[in-house]
XYZ file of C-alpha atoms in Angstrom:
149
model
C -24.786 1.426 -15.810
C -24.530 -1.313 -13.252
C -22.071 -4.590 -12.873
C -21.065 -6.967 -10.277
C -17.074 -7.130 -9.719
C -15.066 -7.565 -6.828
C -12.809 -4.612 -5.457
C -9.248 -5.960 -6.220
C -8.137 -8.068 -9.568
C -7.674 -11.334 -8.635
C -4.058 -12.661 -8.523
C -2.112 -15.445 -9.756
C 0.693 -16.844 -6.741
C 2.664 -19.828 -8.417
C 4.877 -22.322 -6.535
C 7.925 -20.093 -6.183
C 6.467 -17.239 -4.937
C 5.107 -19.301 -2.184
C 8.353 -20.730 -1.660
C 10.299 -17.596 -1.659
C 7.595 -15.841 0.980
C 8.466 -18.987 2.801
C 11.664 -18.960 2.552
C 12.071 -15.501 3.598
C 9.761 -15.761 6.980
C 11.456 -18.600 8.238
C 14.733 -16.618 7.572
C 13.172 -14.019 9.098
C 11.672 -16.338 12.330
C 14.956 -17.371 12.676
C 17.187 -13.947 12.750
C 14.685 -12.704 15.128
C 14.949 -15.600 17.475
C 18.817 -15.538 17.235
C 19.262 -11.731 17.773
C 16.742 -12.547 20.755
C 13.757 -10.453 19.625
C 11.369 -12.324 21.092
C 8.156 -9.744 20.225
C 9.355 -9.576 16.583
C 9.620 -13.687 16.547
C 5.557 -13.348 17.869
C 4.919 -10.675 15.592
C 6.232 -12.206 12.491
C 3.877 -15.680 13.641
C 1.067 -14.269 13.566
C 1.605 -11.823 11.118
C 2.668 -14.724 8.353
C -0.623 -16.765 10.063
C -3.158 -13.580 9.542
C -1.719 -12.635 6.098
C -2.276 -16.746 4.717
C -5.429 -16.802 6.172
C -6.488 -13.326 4.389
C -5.019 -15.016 0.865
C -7.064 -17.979 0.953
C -10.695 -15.525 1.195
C -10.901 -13.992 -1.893
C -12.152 -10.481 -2.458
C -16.016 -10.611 -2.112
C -18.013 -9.396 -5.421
C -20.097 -5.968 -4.963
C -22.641 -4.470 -6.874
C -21.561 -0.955 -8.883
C -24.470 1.253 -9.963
C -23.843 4.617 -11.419
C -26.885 6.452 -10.913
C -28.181 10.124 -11.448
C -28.167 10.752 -8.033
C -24.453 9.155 -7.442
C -22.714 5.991 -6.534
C -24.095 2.657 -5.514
C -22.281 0.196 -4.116
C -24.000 -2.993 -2.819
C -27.074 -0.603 -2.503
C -25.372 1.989 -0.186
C -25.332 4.836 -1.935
C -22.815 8.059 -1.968
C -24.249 10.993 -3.785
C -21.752 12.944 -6.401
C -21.352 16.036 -4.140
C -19.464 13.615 -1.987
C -17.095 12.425 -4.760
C -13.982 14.925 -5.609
C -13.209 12.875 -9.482
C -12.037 9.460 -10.744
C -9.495 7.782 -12.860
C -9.147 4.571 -14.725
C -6.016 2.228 -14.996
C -4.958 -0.959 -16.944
C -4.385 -4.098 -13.943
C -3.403 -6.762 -16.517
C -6.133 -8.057 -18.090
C -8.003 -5.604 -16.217
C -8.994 -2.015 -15.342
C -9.717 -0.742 -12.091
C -11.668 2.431 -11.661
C -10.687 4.768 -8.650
C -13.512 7.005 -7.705
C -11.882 9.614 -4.746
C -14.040 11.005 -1.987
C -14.284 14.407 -0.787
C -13.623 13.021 3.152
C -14.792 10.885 5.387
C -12.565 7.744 6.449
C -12.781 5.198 3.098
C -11.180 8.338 0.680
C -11.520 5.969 -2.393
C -13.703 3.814 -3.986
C -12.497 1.073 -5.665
C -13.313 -1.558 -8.455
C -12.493 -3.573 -10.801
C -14.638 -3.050 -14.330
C -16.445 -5.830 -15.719
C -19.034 -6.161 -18.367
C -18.226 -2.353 -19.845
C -15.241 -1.214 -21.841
C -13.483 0.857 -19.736
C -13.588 4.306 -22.318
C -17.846 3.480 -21.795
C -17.171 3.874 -17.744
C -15.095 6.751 -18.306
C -16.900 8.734 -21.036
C -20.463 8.540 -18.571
C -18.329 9.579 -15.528
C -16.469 12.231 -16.743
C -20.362 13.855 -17.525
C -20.619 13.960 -13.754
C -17.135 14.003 -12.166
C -13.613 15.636 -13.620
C -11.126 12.738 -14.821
C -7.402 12.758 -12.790
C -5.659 12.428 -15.840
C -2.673 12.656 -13.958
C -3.428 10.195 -11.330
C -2.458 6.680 -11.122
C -2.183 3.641 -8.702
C -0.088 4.995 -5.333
C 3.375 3.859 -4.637
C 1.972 1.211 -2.138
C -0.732 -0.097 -4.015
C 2.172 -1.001 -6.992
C 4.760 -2.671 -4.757
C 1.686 -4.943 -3.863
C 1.104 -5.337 -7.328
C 4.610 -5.979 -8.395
C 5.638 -8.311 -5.327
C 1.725 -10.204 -5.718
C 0.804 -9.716 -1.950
């Protein structure tokens, strides 16, 4: 089973939102400056600067092979030993399929699932690795999804 996807569902930013970020940095830019926290007023600058320049890249497409012999992603692969189980959850319209790592410094694998129905992913992994029934998308990872950042 193979696809091409990239690692995050794309998101949809209208008008306001970009107006209310803006709104709130500049509010921001201008407490700091007032309350004379000069590091904070640089910090927030080039924060807001790095994290505009980061939404206008989008997140690059990667080739996802599930193989005999374990995962393959943009032909590096990580064999199952090195995987501890996955799980699968609905990002409107899509799903994303979390594949968690024994160790190492990148703990998860992530993707979004294109091309399959999600229940095909999961019934050919769960032959391989045990399915977190119990597990869903962290704390962080939903205030990201709720506030679109």
């Amino acid at each position: 089973m193979a696809w091409t996807a990239p690692e995050r569902p794309h998101v949809e930013r209208g008008k306001r939102w970009y107006a209310a970020v803006g709104l709130f940095g500049m509010v921001s830019v201008i407490w700091s400056i007032a309350t004379g926290a000069w590091t904070f007023t640089v910090v927030l600058i080039l924060g807001g600067a790095m994290y505009f320049q980061h939404l206008r890249l989008h997140s690059p497409a990667r080739r996802i092979e599930i193989r005999k012999e374990g995962i393959c992603i943009n032909d590096e692969l990580t064999p199952w030993e090195q995987c501890a189980g996955f799980w699968i959850y609905k990002h409107e319209p899509d799903y994303v399929l979390h594949i968690e790592k024994n160790r190492g410094w990148d703990r998860e694998f992530i993707s979004v699932i294109e091309g399959y129905d999600h229940r095909d992913v999961a019934t050919l992994l769960s032959t391989i690795l045990p399915y977190r029934a119990t597990r869903r998308e962290n704390v962080l990872d939903s205030i990201i999804r709720i506030c679109k950042l």
